PDB file of C-alpha atoms in Angstrom:
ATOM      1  CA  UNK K   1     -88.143 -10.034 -38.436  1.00  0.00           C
ATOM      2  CA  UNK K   2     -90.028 -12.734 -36.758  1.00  0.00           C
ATOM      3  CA  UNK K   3     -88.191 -15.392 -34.955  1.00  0.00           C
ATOM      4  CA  UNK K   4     -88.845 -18.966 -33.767  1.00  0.00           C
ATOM      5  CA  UNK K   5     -88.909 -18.415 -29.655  1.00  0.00           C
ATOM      6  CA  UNK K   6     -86.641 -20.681 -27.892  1.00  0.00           C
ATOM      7  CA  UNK K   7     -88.235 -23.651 -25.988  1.00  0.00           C
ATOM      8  CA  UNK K   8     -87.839 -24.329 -22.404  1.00  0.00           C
ATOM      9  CA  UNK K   9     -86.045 -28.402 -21.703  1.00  0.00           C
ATOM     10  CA  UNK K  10     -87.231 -28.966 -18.769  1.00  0.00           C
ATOM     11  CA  UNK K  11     -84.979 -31.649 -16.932  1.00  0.00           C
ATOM     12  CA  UNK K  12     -84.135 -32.986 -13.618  1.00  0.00           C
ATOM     13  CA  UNK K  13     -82.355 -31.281 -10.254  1.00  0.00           C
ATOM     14  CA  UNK K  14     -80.089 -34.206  -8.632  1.00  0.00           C
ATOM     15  CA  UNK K  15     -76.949 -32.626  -7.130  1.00  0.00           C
ATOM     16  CA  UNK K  16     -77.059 -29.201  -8.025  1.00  0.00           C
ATOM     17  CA  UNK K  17     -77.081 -30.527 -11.163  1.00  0.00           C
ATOM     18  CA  UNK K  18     -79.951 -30.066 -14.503  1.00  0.00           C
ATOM     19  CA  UNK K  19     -79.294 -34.037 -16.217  1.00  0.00           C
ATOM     20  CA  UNK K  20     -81.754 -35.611 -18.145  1.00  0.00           C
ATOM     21  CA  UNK K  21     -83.563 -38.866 -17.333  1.00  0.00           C
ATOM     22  CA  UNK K  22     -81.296 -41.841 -17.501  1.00  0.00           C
ATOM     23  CA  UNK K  23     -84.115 -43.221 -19.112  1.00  0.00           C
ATOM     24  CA  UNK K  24     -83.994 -40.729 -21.849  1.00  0.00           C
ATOM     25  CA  UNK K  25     -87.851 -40.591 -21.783  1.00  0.00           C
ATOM     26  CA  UNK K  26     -90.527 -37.490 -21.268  1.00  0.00           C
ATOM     27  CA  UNK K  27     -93.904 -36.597 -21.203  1.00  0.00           C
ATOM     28  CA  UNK K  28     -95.785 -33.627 -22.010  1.00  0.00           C
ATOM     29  CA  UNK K  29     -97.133 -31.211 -19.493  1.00  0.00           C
ATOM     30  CA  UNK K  30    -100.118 -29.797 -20.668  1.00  0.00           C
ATOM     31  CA  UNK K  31    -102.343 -26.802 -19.333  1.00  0.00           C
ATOM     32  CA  UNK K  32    -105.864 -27.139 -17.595  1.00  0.00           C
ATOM     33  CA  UNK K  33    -107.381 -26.444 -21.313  1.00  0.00           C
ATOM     34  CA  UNK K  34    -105.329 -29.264 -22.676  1.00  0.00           C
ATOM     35  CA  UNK K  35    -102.817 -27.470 -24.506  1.00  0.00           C
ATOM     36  CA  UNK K  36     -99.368 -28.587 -25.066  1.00  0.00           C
ATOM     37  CA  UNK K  37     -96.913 -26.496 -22.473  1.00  0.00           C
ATOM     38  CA  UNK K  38     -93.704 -28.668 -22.646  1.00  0.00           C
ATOM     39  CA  UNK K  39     -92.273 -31.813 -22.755  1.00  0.00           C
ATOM     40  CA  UNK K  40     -90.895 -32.720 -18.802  1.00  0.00           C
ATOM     41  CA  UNK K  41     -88.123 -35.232 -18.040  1.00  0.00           C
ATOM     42  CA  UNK K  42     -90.052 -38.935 -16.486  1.00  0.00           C
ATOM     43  CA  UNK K  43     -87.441 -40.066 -14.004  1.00  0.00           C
ATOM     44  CA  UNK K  44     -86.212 -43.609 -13.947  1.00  0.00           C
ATOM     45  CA  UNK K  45     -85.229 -45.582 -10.557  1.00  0.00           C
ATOM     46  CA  UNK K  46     -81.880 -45.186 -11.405  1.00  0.00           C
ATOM     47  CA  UNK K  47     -82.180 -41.216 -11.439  1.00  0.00           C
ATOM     48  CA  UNK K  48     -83.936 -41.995  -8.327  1.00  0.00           C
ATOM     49  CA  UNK K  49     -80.893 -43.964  -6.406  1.00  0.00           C
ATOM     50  CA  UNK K  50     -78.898 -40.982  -8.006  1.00  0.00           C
ATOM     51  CA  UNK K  51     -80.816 -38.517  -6.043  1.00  0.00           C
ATOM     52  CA  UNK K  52     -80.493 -40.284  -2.870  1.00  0.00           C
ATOM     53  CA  UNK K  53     -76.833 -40.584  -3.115  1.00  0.00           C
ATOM     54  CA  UNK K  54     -76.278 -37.051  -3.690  1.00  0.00           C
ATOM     55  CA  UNK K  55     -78.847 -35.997  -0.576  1.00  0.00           C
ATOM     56  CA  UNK K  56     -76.725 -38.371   1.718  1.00  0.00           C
ATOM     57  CA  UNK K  57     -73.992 -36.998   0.419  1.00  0.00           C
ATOM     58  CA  UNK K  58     -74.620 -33.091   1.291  1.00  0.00           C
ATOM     59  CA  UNK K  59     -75.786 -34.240   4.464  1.00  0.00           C
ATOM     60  CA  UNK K  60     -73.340 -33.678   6.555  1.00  0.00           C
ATOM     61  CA  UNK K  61     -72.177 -30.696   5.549  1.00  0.00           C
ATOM     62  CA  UNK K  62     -75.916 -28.958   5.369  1.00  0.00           C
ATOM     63  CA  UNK K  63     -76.994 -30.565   8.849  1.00  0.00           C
ATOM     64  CA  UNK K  64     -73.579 -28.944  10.136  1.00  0.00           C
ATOM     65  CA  UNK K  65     -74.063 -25.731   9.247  1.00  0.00           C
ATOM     66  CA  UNK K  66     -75.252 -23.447  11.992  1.00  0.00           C
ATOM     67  CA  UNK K  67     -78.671 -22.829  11.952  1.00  0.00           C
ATOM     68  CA  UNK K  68     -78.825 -19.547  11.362  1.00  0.00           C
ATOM     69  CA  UNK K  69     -76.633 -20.170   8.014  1.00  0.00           C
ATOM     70  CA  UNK K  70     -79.775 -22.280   6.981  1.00  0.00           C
ATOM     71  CA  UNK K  71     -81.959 -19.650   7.816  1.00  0.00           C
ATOM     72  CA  UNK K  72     -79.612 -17.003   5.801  1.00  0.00           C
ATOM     73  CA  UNK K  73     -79.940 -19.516   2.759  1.00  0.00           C
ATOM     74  CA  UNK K  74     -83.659 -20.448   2.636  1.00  0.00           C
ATOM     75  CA  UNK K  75     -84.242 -16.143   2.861  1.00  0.00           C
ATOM     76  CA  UNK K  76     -82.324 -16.119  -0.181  1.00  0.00           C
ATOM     77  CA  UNK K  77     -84.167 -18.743  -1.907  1.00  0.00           C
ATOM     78  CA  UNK K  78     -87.147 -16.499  -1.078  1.00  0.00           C
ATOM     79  CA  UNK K  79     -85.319 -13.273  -2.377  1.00  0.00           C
ATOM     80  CA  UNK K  80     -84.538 -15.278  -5.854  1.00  0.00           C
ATOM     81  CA  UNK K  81     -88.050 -16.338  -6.256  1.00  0.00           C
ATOM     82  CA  UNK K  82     -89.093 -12.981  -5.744  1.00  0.00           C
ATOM     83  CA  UNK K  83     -87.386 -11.803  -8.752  1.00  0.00           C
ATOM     84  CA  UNK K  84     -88.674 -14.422 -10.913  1.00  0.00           C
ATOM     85  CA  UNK K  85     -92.042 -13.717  -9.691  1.00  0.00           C
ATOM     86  CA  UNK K  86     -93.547 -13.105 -13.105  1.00  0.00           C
ATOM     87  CA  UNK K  87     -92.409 -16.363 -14.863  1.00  0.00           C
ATOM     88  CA  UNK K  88     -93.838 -18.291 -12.215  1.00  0.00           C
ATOM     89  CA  UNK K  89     -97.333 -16.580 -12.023  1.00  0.00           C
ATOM     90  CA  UNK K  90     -97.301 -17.427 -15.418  1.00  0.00           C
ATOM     91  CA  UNK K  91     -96.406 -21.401 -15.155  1.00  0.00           C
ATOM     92  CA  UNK K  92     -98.908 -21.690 -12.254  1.00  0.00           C
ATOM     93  CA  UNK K  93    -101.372 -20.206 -14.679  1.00  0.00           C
ATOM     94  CA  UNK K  94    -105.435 -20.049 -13.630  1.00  0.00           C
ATOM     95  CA  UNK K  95    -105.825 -15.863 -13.526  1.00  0.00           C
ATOM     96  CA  UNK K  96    -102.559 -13.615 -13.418  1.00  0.00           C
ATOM     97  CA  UNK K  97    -103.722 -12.385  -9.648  1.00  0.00           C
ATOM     98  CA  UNK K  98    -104.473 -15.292  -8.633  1.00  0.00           C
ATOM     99  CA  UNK K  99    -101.303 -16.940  -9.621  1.00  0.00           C
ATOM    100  CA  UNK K 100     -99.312 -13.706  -8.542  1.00  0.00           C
ATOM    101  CA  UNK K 101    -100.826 -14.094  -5.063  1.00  0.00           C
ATOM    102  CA  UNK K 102     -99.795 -18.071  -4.669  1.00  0.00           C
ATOM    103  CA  UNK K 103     -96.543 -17.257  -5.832  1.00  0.00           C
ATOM    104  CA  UNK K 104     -96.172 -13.841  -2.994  1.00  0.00           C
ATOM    105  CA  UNK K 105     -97.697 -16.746  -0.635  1.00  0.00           C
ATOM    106  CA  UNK K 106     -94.858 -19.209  -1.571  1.00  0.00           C
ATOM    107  CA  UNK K 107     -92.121 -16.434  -0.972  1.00  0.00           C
ATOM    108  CA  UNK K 108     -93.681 -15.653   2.429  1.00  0.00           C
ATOM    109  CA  UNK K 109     -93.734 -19.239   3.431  1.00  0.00           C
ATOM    110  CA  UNK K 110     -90.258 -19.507   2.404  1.00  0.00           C
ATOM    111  CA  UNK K 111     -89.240 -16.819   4.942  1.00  0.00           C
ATOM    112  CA  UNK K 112     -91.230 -17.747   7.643  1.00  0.00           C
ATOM    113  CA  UNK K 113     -89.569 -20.857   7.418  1.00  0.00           C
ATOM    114  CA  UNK K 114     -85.744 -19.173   7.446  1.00  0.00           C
ATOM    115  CA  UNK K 115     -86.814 -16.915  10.805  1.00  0.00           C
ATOM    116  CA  UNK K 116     -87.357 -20.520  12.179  1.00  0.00           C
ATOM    117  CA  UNK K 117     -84.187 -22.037  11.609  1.00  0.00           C
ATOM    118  CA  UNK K 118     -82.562 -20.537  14.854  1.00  0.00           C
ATOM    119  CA  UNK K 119     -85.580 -21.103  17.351  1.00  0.00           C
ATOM    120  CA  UNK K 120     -86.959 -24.568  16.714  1.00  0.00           C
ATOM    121  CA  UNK K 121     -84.412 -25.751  18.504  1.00  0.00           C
ATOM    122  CA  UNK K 122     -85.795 -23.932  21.692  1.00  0.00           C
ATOM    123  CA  UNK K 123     -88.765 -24.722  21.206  1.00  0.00           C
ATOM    124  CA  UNK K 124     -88.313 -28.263  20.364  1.00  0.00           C
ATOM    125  CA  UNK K 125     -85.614 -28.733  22.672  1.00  0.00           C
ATOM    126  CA  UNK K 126     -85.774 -29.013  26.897  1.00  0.00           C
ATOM    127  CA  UNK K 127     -84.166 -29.001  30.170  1.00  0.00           C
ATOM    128  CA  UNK K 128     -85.600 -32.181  31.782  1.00  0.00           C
ATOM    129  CA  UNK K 129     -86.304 -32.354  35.872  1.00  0.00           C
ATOM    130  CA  UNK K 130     -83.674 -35.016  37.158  1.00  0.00           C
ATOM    131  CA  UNK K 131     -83.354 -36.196  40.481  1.00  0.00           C
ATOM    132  CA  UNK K 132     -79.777 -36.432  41.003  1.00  0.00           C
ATOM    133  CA  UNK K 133     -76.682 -33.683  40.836  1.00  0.00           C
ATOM    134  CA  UNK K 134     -77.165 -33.680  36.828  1.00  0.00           C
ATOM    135  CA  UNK K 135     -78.129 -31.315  33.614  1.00  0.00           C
ATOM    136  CA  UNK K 136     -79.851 -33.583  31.215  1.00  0.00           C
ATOM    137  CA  UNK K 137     -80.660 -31.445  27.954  1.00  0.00           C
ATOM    138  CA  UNK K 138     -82.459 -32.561  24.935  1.00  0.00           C
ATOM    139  CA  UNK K 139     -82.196 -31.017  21.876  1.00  0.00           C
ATOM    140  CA  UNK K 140     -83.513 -31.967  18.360  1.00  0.00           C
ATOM    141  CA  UNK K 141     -81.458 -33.577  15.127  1.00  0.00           C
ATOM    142  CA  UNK K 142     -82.117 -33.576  11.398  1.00  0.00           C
ATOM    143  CA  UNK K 143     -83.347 -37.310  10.724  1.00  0.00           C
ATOM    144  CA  UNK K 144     -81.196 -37.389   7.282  1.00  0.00           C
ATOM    145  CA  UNK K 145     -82.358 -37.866   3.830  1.00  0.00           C
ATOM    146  CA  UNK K 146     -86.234 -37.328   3.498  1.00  0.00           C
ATOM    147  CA  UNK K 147     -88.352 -38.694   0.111  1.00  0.00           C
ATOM    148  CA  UNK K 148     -91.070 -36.560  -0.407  1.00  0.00           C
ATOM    149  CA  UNK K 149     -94.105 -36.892  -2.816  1.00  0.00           C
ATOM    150  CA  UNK K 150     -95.287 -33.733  -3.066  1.00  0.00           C
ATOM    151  CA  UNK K 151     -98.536 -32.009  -3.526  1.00  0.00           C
ATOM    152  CA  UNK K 152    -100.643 -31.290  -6.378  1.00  0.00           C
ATOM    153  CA  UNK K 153    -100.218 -27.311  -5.574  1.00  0.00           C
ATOM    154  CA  UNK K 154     -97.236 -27.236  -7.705  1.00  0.00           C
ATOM    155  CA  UNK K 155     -95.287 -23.988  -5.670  1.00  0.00           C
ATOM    156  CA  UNK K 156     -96.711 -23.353  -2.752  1.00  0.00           C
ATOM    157  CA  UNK K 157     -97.103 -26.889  -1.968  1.00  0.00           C
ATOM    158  CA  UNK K 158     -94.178 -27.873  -2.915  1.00  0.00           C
ATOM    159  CA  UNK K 159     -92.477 -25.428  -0.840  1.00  0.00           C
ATOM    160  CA  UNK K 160     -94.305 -26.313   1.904  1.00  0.00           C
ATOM    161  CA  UNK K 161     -93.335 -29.393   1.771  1.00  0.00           C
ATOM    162  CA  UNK K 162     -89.564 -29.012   1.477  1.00  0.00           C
ATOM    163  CA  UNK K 163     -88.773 -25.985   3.407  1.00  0.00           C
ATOM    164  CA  UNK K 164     -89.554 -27.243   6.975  1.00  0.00           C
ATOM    165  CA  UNK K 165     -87.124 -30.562   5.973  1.00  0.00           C
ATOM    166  CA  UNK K 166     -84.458 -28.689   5.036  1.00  0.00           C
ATOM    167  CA  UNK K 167     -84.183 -25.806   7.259  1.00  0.00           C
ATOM    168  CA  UNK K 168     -84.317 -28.578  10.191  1.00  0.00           C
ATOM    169  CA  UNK K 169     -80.720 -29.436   8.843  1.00  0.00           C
ATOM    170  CA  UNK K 170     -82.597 -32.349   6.928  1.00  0.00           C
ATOM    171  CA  UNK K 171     -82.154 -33.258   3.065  1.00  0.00           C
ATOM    172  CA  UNK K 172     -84.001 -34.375   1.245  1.00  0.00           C
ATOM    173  CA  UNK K 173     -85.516 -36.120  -2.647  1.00  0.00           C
ATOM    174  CA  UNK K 174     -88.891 -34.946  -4.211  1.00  0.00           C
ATOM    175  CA  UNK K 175     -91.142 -36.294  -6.567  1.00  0.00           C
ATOM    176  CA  UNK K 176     -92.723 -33.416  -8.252  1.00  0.00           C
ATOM    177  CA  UNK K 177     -96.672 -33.008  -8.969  1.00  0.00           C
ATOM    178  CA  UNK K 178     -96.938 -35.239 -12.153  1.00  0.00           C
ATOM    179  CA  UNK K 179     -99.464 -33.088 -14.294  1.00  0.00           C
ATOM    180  CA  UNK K 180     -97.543 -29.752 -13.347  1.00  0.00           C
ATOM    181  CA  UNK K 181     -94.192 -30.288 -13.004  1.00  0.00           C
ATOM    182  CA  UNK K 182     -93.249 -27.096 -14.473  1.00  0.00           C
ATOM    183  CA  UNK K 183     -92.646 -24.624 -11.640  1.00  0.00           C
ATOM    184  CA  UNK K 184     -91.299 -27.366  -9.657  1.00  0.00           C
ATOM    185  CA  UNK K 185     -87.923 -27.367 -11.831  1.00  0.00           C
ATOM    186  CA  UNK K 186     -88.105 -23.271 -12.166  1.00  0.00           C
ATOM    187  CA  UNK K 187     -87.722 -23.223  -8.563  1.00  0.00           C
ATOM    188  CA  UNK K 188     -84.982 -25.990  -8.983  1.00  0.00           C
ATOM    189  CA  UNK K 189     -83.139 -23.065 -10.937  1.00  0.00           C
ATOM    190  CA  UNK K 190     -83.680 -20.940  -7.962  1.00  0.00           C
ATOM    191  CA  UNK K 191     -82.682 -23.596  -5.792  1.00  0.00           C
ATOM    192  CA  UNK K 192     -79.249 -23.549  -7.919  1.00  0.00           C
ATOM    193  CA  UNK K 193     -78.303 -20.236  -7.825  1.00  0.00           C
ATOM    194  CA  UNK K 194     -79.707 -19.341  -4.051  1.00  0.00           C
ATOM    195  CA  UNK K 195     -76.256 -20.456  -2.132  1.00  0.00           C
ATOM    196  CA  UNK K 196     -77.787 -23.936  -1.011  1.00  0.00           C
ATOM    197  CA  UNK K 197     -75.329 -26.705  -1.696  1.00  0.00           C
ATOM    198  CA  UNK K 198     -75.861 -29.250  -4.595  1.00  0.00           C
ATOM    199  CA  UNK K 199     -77.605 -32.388  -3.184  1.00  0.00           C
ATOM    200  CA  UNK K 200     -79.846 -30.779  -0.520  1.00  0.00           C
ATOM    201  CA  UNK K 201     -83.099 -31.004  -2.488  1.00  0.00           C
ATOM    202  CA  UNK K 202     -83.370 -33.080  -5.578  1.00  0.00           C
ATOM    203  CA  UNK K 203     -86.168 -32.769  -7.745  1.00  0.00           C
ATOM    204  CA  UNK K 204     -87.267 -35.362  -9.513  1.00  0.00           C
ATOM    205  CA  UNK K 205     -90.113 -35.191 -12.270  1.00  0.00           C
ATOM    206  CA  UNK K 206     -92.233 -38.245 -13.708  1.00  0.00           C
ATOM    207  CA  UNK K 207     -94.613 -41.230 -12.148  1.00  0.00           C
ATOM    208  CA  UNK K 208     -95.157 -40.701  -8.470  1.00  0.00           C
ATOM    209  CA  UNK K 209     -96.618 -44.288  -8.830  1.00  0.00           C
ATOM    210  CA  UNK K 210     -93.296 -45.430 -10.432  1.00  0.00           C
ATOM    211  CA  UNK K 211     -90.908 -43.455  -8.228  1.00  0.00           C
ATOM    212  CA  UNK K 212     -92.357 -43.876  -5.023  1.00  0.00           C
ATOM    213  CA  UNK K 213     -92.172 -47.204  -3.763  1.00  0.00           C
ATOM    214  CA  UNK K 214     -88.900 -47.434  -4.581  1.00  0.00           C
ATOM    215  CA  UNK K 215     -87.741 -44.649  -2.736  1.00  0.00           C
ATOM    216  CA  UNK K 216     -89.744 -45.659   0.220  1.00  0.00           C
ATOM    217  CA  UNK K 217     -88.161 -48.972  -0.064  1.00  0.00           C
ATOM    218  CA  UNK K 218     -84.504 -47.287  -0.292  1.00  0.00           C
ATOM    219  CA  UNK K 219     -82.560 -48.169   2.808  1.00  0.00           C
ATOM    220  CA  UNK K 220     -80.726 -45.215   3.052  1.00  0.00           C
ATOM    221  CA  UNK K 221     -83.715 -43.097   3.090  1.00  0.00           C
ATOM    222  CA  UNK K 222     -84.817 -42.169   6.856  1.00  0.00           C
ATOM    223  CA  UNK K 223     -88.042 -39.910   6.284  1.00  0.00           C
ATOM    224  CA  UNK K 224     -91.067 -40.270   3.348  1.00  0.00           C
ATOM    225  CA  UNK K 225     -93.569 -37.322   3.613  1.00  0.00           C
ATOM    226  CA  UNK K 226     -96.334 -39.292   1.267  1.00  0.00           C
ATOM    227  CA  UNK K 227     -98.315 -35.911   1.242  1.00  0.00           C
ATOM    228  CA  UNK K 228     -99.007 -35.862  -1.870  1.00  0.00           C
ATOM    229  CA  UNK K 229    -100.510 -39.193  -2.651  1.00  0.00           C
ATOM    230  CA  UNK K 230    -103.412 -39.488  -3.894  1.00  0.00           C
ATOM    231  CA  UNK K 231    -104.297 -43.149  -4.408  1.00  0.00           C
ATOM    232  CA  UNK K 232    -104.777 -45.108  -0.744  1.00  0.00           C
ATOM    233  CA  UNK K 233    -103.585 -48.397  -1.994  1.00  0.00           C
ATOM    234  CA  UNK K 234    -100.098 -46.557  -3.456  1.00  0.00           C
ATOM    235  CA  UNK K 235     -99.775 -44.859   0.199  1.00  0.00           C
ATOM    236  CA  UNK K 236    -100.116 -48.095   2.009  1.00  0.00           C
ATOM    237  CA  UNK K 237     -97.610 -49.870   0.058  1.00  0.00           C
ATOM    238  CA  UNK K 238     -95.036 -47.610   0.563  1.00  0.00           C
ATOM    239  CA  UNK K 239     -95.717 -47.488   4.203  1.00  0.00           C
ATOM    240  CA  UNK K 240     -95.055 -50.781   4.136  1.00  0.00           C
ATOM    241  CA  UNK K 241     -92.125 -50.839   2.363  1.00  0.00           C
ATOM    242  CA  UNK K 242     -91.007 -47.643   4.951  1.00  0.00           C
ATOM    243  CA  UNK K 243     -91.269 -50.050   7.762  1.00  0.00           C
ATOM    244  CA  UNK K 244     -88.261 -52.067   6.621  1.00  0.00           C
ATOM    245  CA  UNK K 245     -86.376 -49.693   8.034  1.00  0.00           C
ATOM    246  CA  UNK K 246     -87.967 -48.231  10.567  1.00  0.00           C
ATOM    247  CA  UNK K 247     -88.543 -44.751   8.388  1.00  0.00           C
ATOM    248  CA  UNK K 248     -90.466 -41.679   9.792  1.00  0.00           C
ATOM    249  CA  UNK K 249     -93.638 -41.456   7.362  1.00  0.00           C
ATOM    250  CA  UNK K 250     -95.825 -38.622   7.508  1.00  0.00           C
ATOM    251  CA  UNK K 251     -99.381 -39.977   6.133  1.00  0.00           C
ATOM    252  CA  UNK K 252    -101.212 -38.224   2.897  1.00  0.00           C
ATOM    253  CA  UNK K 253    -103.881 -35.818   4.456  1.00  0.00           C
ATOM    254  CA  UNK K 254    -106.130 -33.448   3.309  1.00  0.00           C
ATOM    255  CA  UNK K 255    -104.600 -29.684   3.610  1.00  0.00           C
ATOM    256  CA  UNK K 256    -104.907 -25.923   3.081  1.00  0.00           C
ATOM    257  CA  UNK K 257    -101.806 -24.669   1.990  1.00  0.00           C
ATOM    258  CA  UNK K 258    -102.883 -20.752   2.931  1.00  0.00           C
ATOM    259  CA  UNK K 259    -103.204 -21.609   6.087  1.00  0.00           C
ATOM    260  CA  UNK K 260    -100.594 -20.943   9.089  1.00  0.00           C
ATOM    261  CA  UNK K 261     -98.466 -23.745   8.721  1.00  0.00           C
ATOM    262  CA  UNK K 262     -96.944 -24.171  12.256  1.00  0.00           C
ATOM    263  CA  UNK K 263     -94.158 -26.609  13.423  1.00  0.00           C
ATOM    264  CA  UNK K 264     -95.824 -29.803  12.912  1.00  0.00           C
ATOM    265  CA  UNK K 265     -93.656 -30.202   9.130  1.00  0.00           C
ATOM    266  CA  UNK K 266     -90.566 -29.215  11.077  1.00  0.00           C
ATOM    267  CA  UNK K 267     -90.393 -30.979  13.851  1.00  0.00           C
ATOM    268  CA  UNK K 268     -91.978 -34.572  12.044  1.00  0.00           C
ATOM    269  CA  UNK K 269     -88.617 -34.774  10.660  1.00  0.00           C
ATOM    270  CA  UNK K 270     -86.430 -34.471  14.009  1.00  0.00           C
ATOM    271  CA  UNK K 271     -84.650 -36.893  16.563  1.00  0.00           C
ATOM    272  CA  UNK K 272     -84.169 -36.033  20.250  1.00  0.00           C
ATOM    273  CA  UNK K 273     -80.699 -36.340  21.524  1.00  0.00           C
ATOM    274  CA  UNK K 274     -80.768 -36.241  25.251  1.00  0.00           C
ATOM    275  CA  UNK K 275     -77.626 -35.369  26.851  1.00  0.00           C
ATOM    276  CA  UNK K 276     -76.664 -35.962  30.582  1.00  0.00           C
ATOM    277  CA  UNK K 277     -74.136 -33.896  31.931  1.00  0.00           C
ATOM    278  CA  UNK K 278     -72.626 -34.015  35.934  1.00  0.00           C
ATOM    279  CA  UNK K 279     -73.443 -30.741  37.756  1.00  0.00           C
ATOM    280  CA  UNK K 280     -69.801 -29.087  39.450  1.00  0.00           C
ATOM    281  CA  UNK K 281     -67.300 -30.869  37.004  1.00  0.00           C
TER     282      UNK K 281
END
């Protein structure tokens, strides 16, 4: 018997949760040939302030979780994707192998990431030379709730992007690649069923042009990673409109997401807290 095959909705990720568009409107995602793929949620500003309550609400809880709890989640994430490997080679499309090796690259960088979630902090972290009978210690914090515009790589990008916020203790609200949204909300599935609390990444899907000013304007967001902006006049406005409250913006720049990543991502999203502490008491 032949059957009608059951088509993918492909919503949003705001709180651990899969709600449509406030808006109730979509778009369609099509592949690099121009065929129709499926119809994606366009996020509103209102599904936008929704996403930014629920990352300041997981906040605490996720920045106060040890870090090796973070690192225990994020290698789960990894170990989820993993087992979903095929359906994702196959939304990336462009070649099986080549779309099987950016996904093994994505679940790599996702656990390079968790072995880093219990060292940063020594490496970002220092004794400081005092002169006077004192220990004065600094040692990094998570910033808060970081707005990201992500890349056009629509996995490993993405991932890129969000892991080194979040396993910094960080949380954070993403504006998915706009022509290939698709994996972006697969791996909001994973997200859901990898242990990490609801509210810790948000995934939003639509008009980076529409979405991101007003999240760089949102006063309770404390980070904007503009990475994956393409159009200069866009990026300048919403560095601007970061200013207003004295956000941490990480610039749009060219890069090569196969390449060692480093701890640039991690530690762009970090405060110091320097503690001074009387030596003998």
């Amino acid at each position: 018997m032949s059957r009608l095959s059951v088509r993918k909705t492909y919503k949003l990720y705001i709180g651990g949760a899969f709600p449509r568009s406030e808006s109730g409107r979509s778009y369609p995602v099509t592949s690099a040939k121009g065929d129709f793929l499926a119809n994606a949620s366009r996020a509103s500003r209102k599904d936008a302030r929704d996403a930014v309550v629920a990352a300041r609400k997981a906040f605490p809880g996720w920045s106060g979780a040890t870090p090796y709890n973070r690192g225990q989640i994020l290698y789960r994430v990894a170990e989820m994707l993993e087992g979903r490997r095929g359906q994702f080679a196959e939304e990336l499309g462009g070649g099986k192998r080549a779309a099987a090796e950016r996904v093994d690259a994505t679940v790599d960088r996702l656990v390079w990431y968790a072995g880093w979630s219990d060292k940063i902090a020594a490496v970002h972290g220092a004794a400081n030379p005092v002169a006077g009978p004192y220990f004065n210690l600094s040692s990094p914090e998570p910033t808060g709730v970081v707005a990201v515009v992500a890349p056009a790589d629509p996995l490993l990008g993405l991932v890129s992007v969000v892991a080194p916020a979040i396993v910094t203790g960080n949380t954070c609200v993403v504006v998915a690649s706009e022509p290939s949204p698709l994996a972006a909300i697969t791996l909001a599935e994973v997200l859901a069923t990898s242990d990490l609390p609801g509210g810790v990444v948000n995934i939003l899907t639509g008009s980076q042009a529409e979405l991101a000013p007003w999240l760089a304007a949102h006063m309770d967001v404390n980070g904007l990673d503009l990475t994956g902006v393409g159009d200069a006049d866009l990026a300048l406005r919403c560095e601007r409109a970061a200013a207003e409250n004295l956000k941490r913006v990480l610039r749009p720049a060219p890069e090569d997401w196969t390449a060692d990543p480093g701890i640039g991502r991690m530690t762009r999203f970090l405060e110091t807290k320097t503690v001074w502490h009387p030596i003998g008491i």
